[in-house]
Amino acid sequence: MPLSRRSFMAAATAASVAPAALSVPRFAEAAAPPVGKQAPAFYRTKLGDFEVTVVQDGVVKVTKPESLVVNRPFEEVGKALDAAFIPRDNVWAPFTPVIINTGKNLVLIDTGFGDNGPPTTGNLKSNLAASGIDPKSIDTVLITHFHPDHIQGVRQKSGEANFPNAQIIVPSGEWKHWNDEGELGKAADVWKPSFAATKRVFGPVAKDVTQVEYGKEVVPGITAVDSRGHSPGHASYVVSSGNSKLLVIGDLTNNPVLFARNPEWQLWANMIPAEAVASRRKVLDMAAAEKMPIVGYHYPFPAFGYIAKLGNGYDFVPVTWQPVL
Ligand SMILES: [Zn+2]
């Protein structure tokens, strides 16, 4: 039966006078507390038949931004930070290991701080768990160099290995330098923690650590590249699957808005400055020419993107988030 005008009015009136329920708000009056924490920090993508997972270990605030670049006045460095919208007094350094699943090997490149670093680090394990990767299933731990932010995570303070089923592979130049008592004897204080960390994490398994030379394949699909200078035996790694390649640069450059854009700028932690610049130009030229994506250990998360030539240097162009693999 069609609704008559009269019955419609009656219904409307009834509705307008009736239910107290109508005065109850239909939406929550949100007085919810802020959640106060960030999403798990992992980013996943495909590379040919390989699967790549970038997993952040954490970040630290740079205590003295004015000491980051040792061969330029801070005013010049400050302008580069301004241009990237990074406050001059609020610069953060991230730490970004990466996992390559080749289908045959599950390879972790660099290990973060483990339980041996600042409180805002040591998240590799929880972020790995969030990403669905079991540390026990990692069969290869590959290292770019022996500075503490890259190797402390090999082993807990208790002595327990964090990746108990993994073969450890390191650049031979790093192994030689950081295990050399003569080098320790003449090292500046700033490098003593790297010697100590080397002993602590590799000492118990020294005879089982495999050393790799530049140019050699580490596991099928991953090759060590000479990028010495930041440290004496620093290695980057090219990952290849089919026609696809990825370059894991390690510390070839620290923050890209400073050191990729200005390849001659020297980070305080560059141990052999002239070699660091030569390596930087050589390897970033290769990334730009081959349009190879890179992962940068101290790059802004997800630390994955491309290198384009820009002026006298290079620009880092981050990837676009892609939820479909
Ligand atoms: Zn580093």
Short mmCIF file of C-alpha atoms and ligand atoms in Angstrom, two decimals:
data_model
loop_
_atom_site.label_atom_id
_atom_site.label_comp_id
_atom_site.label_asym_id
_atom_site.label_seq_id
_atom_site.Cartn_x
_atom_site.Cartn_y
_atom_site.Cartn_z
CA MET A 1 0.00 0.00 0.00
CA PRO A 2 1.43 3.39 -0.97
CA LEU A 3 2.31 5.63 1.89
CA SER A 4 -0.35 8.36 2.13
CA ARG A 5 0.56 11.90 3.03
CA ARG A 6 -1.27 11.44 6.28
CA SER A 7 0.44 8.25 7.30
CA PHE A 8 3.77 9.70 6.23
CA MET A 9 3.21 12.74 8.48
CA ALA A 10 2.17 10.49 11.33
CA ALA A 11 5.29 8.42 10.93
CA ALA A 12 7.46 11.52 10.77
CA THR A 13 5.87 13.00 13.86
CA ALA A 14 6.22 9.78 15.75
CA ALA A 15 9.87 9.68 14.80
CA SER A 16 10.46 13.25 15.85
CA VAL A 17 8.92 12.94 19.25
CA ALA A 18 9.65 9.38 20.08
CA PRO A 19 12.88 7.78 20.72
CA ALA A 20 15.28 9.07 23.27
CA ALA A 21 17.68 6.89 21.33
CA LEU A 22 17.85 9.53 18.61
CA SER A 23 19.58 11.95 20.94
CA VAL A 24 22.39 9.49 21.56
CA PRO A 25 25.42 10.48 19.42
CA ARG A 26 25.95 8.14 16.52
CA PHE A 27 29.76 8.57 16.60
CA ALA A 28 32.28 8.05 19.37
CA GLU A 29 33.38 11.26 21.02
CA ALA A 30 36.95 10.29 20.61
CA ALA A 31 38.92 10.80 23.77
CA ALA A 32 41.14 7.88 22.87
CA PRO A 33 44.74 8.11 24.03
CA PRO A 34 47.37 8.42 21.27
CA VAL A 35 48.80 5.02 20.29
CA GLY A 36 52.28 6.43 20.62
CA LYS A 37 54.27 3.98 18.54
CA GLN A 38 55.23 3.52 14.92
CA ALA A 39 54.43 0.62 12.58
CA PRO A 40 56.98 -2.21 12.40
CA ALA A 41 59.82 -1.03 10.19
CA PHE A 42 60.13 -3.47 7.33
CA TYR A 43 59.74 -2.99 3.59
CA ARG A 44 59.48 -5.83 1.12
CA THR A 45 59.93 -5.97 -2.63
CA LYS A 46 60.81 -8.41 -5.40
CA LEU A 47 64.05 -8.47 -7.33
CA GLY A 48 63.72 -10.90 -10.24
CA ASP A 49 62.98 -14.22 -8.51
CA PHE A 50 64.45 -12.99 -5.22
CA GLU A 51 62.54 -11.44 -2.36
CA VAL A 52 64.15 -8.48 -0.59
CA THR A 53 63.14 -7.36 2.91
CA VAL A 54 64.62 -4.19 4.36
CA VAL A 55 64.39 -4.26 8.16
CA GLN A 56 65.33 -1.32 10.34
CA ASP A 57 67.26 -1.93 13.57
CA GLY A 58 66.49 1.56 14.90
CA VAL A 59 67.76 5.12 14.87
CA VAL A 60 69.89 7.45 16.95
CA LYS A 61 69.79 11.20 17.19
CA VAL A 62 73.07 12.69 16.01
CA THR A 63 74.43 14.37 19.13
CA LYS A 64 76.66 16.86 17.31
CA PRO A 65 75.37 17.57 13.78
CA GLU A 66 78.13 20.19 13.48
CA SER A 67 80.69 17.37 13.64
CA LEU A 68 79.13 15.15 10.95
CA VAL A 69 81.07 16.67 8.05
CA VAL A 70 84.71 17.31 8.88
CA ASN A 71 85.87 19.18 5.77
CA ARG A 72 83.13 21.83 5.40
CA PRO A 73 81.92 24.64 7.67
CA PHE A 74 78.65 23.82 9.43
CA GLU A 75 76.94 26.78 7.76
CA GLU A 76 77.32 25.00 4.41
CA VAL A 77 76.20 21.67 5.85
CA GLY A 78 73.27 23.44 7.54
CA LYS A 79 72.09 24.76 4.17
CA ALA A 80 72.04 21.22 2.78
CA LEU A 81 69.97 20.12 5.80
CA ASP A 82 67.64 23.11 5.33
CA ALA A 83 67.14 22.15 1.69
CA ALA A 84 66.05 18.67 2.80
CA PHE A 85 63.74 20.08 5.54
CA ILE A 86 65.87 18.45 8.24
CA PRO A 87 66.19 20.73 11.31
CA ARG A 88 69.86 21.49 11.94
CA ASP A 89 69.53 20.40 15.57
CA ASN A 90 67.40 17.31 14.94
CA VAL A 91 69.32 14.98 12.64
CA TRP A 92 68.76 11.24 13.04
CA ALA A 93 70.80 8.31 11.77
CA PRO A 94 68.92 5.11 10.91
CA PHE A 95 70.43 1.59 10.81
CA THR A 96 69.08 -0.65 8.09
CA PRO A 97 69.99 -4.30 7.59
CA VAL A 98 68.52 -6.11 4.57
CA ILE A 99 67.49 -9.71 3.98
CA ILE A 100 67.76 -11.37 0.58
CA ASN A 101 65.82 -14.56 -0.03
CA THR A 102 67.34 -16.08 -3.14
CA GLY A 103 65.13 -19.16 -2.95
CA LYS A 104 68.23 -21.11 -2.03
CA ASN A 105 69.76 -18.89 0.65
CA LEU A 106 68.30 -16.54 3.22
CA VAL A 107 70.97 -13.88 3.62
CA LEU A 108 71.09 -11.09 6.21
CA ILE A 109 73.38 -8.21 5.29
CA ASP A 110 74.62 -6.40 8.44
CA THR A 111 73.09 -6.95 11.86
CA GLY A 112 72.46 -3.65 13.68
CA PHE A 113 73.36 -3.23 17.35
CA GLY A 114 71.58 -6.25 18.87
CA ASP A 115 71.28 -5.67 22.62
CA ASN A 116 74.56 -3.75 22.62
CA GLY A 117 73.56 -0.28 21.45
CA PRO A 118 71.57 2.84 22.32
CA PRO A 119 67.98 2.28 23.58
CA THR A 120 66.47 3.46 20.29
CA THR A 121 68.17 0.56 18.46
CA GLY A 122 68.11 -3.22 18.73
CA ASN A 123 64.77 -3.63 16.95
CA LEU A 124 66.00 -5.95 14.22
CA LYS A 125 64.59 -9.06 15.87
CA SER A 126 61.12 -7.64 16.56
CA ASN A 127 60.91 -6.13 13.08
CA LEU A 128 62.10 -9.42 11.55
CA ALA A 129 59.32 -11.19 13.47
CA ALA A 130 56.77 -8.64 12.22
CA SER A 131 58.03 -9.29 8.68
CA GLY A 132 57.54 -13.04 9.08
CA ILE A 133 61.22 -14.05 9.11
CA ASP A 134 62.60 -16.40 11.78
CA PRO A 135 66.22 -15.57 12.74
CA LYS A 136 66.88 -19.31 12.95
CA SER A 137 66.07 -19.68 9.25
CA ILE A 138 68.79 -17.21 8.20
CA ASP A 139 71.62 -19.30 6.74
CA THR A 140 74.08 -16.54 5.86
CA VAL A 141 75.12 -13.39 7.70
CA LEU A 142 77.03 -11.12 5.37
CA ILE A 143 78.89 -8.06 6.65
CA THR A 144 79.85 -4.82 4.86
CA HIS A 145 82.36 -3.68 7.50
CA PHE A 146 83.17 -4.02 11.18
CA HIS A 147 81.97 -0.72 12.71
CA PRO A 148 79.88 -1.58 15.79
CA ASP A 149 76.51 -0.50 14.33
CA HIS A 150 76.93 -3.24 11.70
CA ILE A 151 78.29 -6.17 13.71
CA GLN A 152 77.14 -5.91 17.34
CA GLY A 153 73.91 -7.68 16.42
CA VAL A 154 75.78 -10.87 15.48
CA ARG A 155 75.81 -11.90 19.14
CA GLN A 156 73.96 -10.97 22.33
CA LYS A 157 75.78 -9.64 25.38
CA SER A 158 75.09 -13.03 27.00
CA GLY A 159 77.20 -14.63 24.28
CA GLU A 160 74.33 -16.27 22.45
CA ALA A 161 74.38 -16.04 18.65
CA ASN A 162 71.40 -14.11 17.28
CA PHE A 163 71.45 -16.08 14.03
CA PRO A 164 72.55 -19.49 15.28
CA ASN A 165 72.28 -21.36 11.97
CA ALA A 166 74.06 -18.82 9.82
CA GLN A 167 77.43 -19.01 8.19
CA ILE A 168 79.21 -15.68 8.71
CA ILE A 169 80.89 -14.11 5.67
CA VAL A 170 82.99 -10.95 5.94
CA PRO A 171 85.24 -8.88 3.66
CA SER A 172 88.80 -10.14 3.99
CA GLY A 173 90.22 -6.60 4.31
CA GLU A 174 88.00 -5.96 7.32
CA TRP A 175 88.93 -9.24 8.96
CA LYS A 176 92.63 -8.49 8.59
CA HIS A 177 92.43 -4.90 9.85
CA TRP A 178 90.24 -5.40 12.90
CA ASN A 179 92.01 -8.57 14.06
CA ASP A 180 95.46 -6.99 13.77
CA GLU A 181 96.97 -6.19 17.19
CA GLY A 182 99.42 -3.80 15.51
CA GLU A 183 96.53 -1.78 14.05
CA LEU A 184 94.85 -1.74 17.46
CA GLY A 185 98.05 -0.41 19.00
CA LYS A 186 98.13 2.64 16.71
CA ALA A 187 94.36 3.21 16.40
CA ALA A 188 92.67 6.43 17.53
CA ASP A 189 90.37 6.00 20.52
CA VAL A 190 87.29 6.40 18.36
CA TRP A 191 88.05 3.06 16.63
CA LYS A 192 88.80 1.01 19.75
CA PRO A 193 85.13 -0.07 20.10
CA SER A 194 85.28 -1.64 16.64
CA PHE A 195 88.29 -3.76 17.64
CA ALA A 196 86.48 -4.76 20.85
CA ALA A 197 83.25 -5.59 18.99
CA THR A 198 85.21 -7.69 16.48
CA LYS A 199 86.65 -9.79 19.30
CA ARG A 200 83.36 -10.08 21.12
CA VAL A 201 81.15 -11.15 18.21
CA PHE A 202 83.53 -13.09 15.96
CA GLY A 203 86.03 -14.38 18.51
CA PRO A 204 83.98 -17.41 19.60
CA VAL A 205 83.53 -18.57 15.97
CA ALA A 206 86.69 -17.15 14.41
CA LYS A 207 87.72 -20.40 12.76
CA ASP A 208 84.31 -20.72 11.06
CA VAL A 209 84.13 -17.17 9.68
CA THR A 210 84.49 -17.09 5.89
CA GLN A 211 86.38 -14.22 4.29
CA VAL A 212 85.43 -12.94 0.86
CA GLU A 213 87.54 -11.01 -1.65
CA TYR A 214 86.23 -8.16 -3.82
CA GLY A 215 84.73 -9.37 -7.09
CA LYS A 216 83.90 -12.82 -5.73
CA GLU A 217 80.45 -14.36 -5.48
CA VAL A 218 79.48 -14.78 -1.84
CA VAL A 219 76.45 -17.00 -2.37
CA PRO A 220 74.82 -17.57 -5.78
CA GLY A 221 73.51 -14.17 -6.92
CA ILE A 222 75.45 -11.95 -4.49
CA THR A 223 78.88 -10.50 -5.32
CA ALA A 224 81.24 -8.37 -3.21
CA VAL A 225 82.17 -4.95 -4.63
CA ASP A 226 85.25 -2.93 -3.64
CA SER A 227 84.02 0.17 -1.81
CA ARG A 228 86.89 0.66 0.64
CA GLY A 229 87.59 4.01 2.27
CA HIS A 230 84.86 4.38 4.88
CA SER A 231 86.83 1.53 6.43
CA PRO A 232 89.90 -0.32 5.11
CA GLY A 233 88.05 -3.36 3.74
CA HIS A 234 84.52 -2.01 3.31
CA ALA A 235 82.46 -4.01 0.79
CA SER A 236 79.19 -3.28 -0.98
CA TYR A 237 77.21 -6.12 -2.54
CA VAL A 238 75.50 -6.50 -5.92
CA VAL A 239 72.50 -8.81 -5.80
CA SER A 240 71.44 -10.24 -9.19
CA SER A 241 68.44 -12.26 -10.23
CA GLY A 242 67.75 -12.60 -13.96
CA ASN A 243 68.06 -9.12 -15.43
CA SER A 244 67.40 -7.42 -12.11
CA LYS A 245 70.14 -6.04 -9.90
CA LEU A 246 70.27 -4.38 -6.50
CA LEU A 247 73.24 -2.66 -4.91
CA VAL A 248 73.56 -2.88 -1.13
CA ILE A 249 75.94 0.01 -0.50
CA GLY A 250 76.55 -0.27 3.25
CA ASP A 251 78.23 2.96 4.39
CA LEU A 252 79.45 4.09 0.98
CA THR A 253 77.58 7.26 1.87
CA ASN A 254 75.92 8.19 5.12
CA ASN A 255 72.86 10.52 4.91
CA PRO A 256 72.31 10.98 1.16
CA VAL A 257 71.18 14.61 1.36
CA LEU A 258 74.67 15.41 2.61
CA PHE A 259 77.04 12.80 1.19
CA ALA A 260 75.42 11.65 -2.06
CA ARG A 261 74.62 15.21 -3.08
CA ASN A 262 78.15 16.25 -2.07
CA PRO A 263 80.44 13.28 -2.75
CA GLU A 264 83.56 15.15 -1.57
CA TRP A 265 82.16 15.79 1.89
CA GLN A 266 83.87 13.68 4.51
CA LEU A 267 81.94 11.96 7.27
CA TRP A 268 83.83 11.96 10.60
CA ALA A 269 83.86 8.14 10.39
CA ASN A 270 85.57 7.86 7.01
CA MET A 271 88.84 6.15 7.90
CA ILE A 272 90.65 6.64 4.56
CA PRO A 273 89.09 9.85 3.20
CA ALA A 274 90.52 9.90 -0.34
CA GLU A 275 89.58 6.27 -0.95
CA ALA A 276 86.10 6.90 0.48
CA VAL A 277 85.45 9.59 -2.13
CA ALA A 278 86.88 7.53 -5.00
CA SER A 279 84.73 4.54 -4.04
CA ARG A 280 81.67 6.70 -3.64
CA ARG A 281 82.00 8.15 -7.13
CA LYS A 282 82.83 4.80 -8.74
CA VAL A 283 79.99 2.84 -7.13
CA LEU A 284 77.32 5.56 -7.33
CA ASP A 285 78.23 6.14 -11.01
CA MET A 286 77.59 2.43 -11.57
CA ALA A 287 74.22 2.61 -9.77
CA ALA A 288 73.17 5.66 -11.78
CA ALA A 289 74.37 4.27 -15.14
CA GLU A 290 72.72 0.88 -14.66
CA LYS A 291 69.61 2.35 -12.99
CA MET A 292 70.16 -0.15 -10.22
CA PRO A 293 68.15 0.30 -7.05
CA ILE A 294 70.21 0.63 -3.89
CA VAL A 295 69.78 0.02 -0.19
CA GLY A 296 71.70 2.47 2.02
CA TYR A 297 72.35 1.43 5.63
CA HIS A 298 72.02 4.99 6.96
CA TYR A 299 69.35 6.12 4.47
CA PRO A 300 65.85 7.26 5.44
CA PHE A 301 63.48 4.30 5.76
CA PRO A 302 62.80 2.22 3.75
CA ALA A 303 66.33 3.09 2.61
CA PHE A 304 65.53 1.70 -0.83
CA GLY A 305 65.60 3.77 -4.02
CA TYR A 306 67.59 4.95 -7.00
CA ILE A 307 70.63 7.12 -7.60
CA ALA A 308 70.38 9.90 -10.16
CA LYS A 309 73.19 12.23 -11.13
CA LEU A 310 72.61 15.75 -9.81
CA GLY A 311 75.00 18.65 -10.28
CA ASN A 312 78.42 17.65 -9.02
CA GLY A 313 76.96 14.68 -7.14
CA TYR A 314 73.98 12.40 -6.86
CA ASP A 315 70.41 12.47 -5.70
CA PHE A 316 68.70 9.63 -3.87
CA VAL A 317 65.20 9.00 -5.23
CA PRO A 318 63.22 6.82 -2.80
CA VAL A 319 60.94 4.08 -4.11
CA THR A 320 57.20 4.51 -4.10
CA TRP A 321 55.44 2.29 -1.56
CA GLN A 322 53.95 -0.70 -3.34
CA PRO A 323 51.69 -3.01 -1.31
CA VAL A 324 51.40 -5.55 -4.14
CA LEU A 325 54.53 -7.65 -4.55
ZN ZN B 1 77.47 2.54 9.84
#
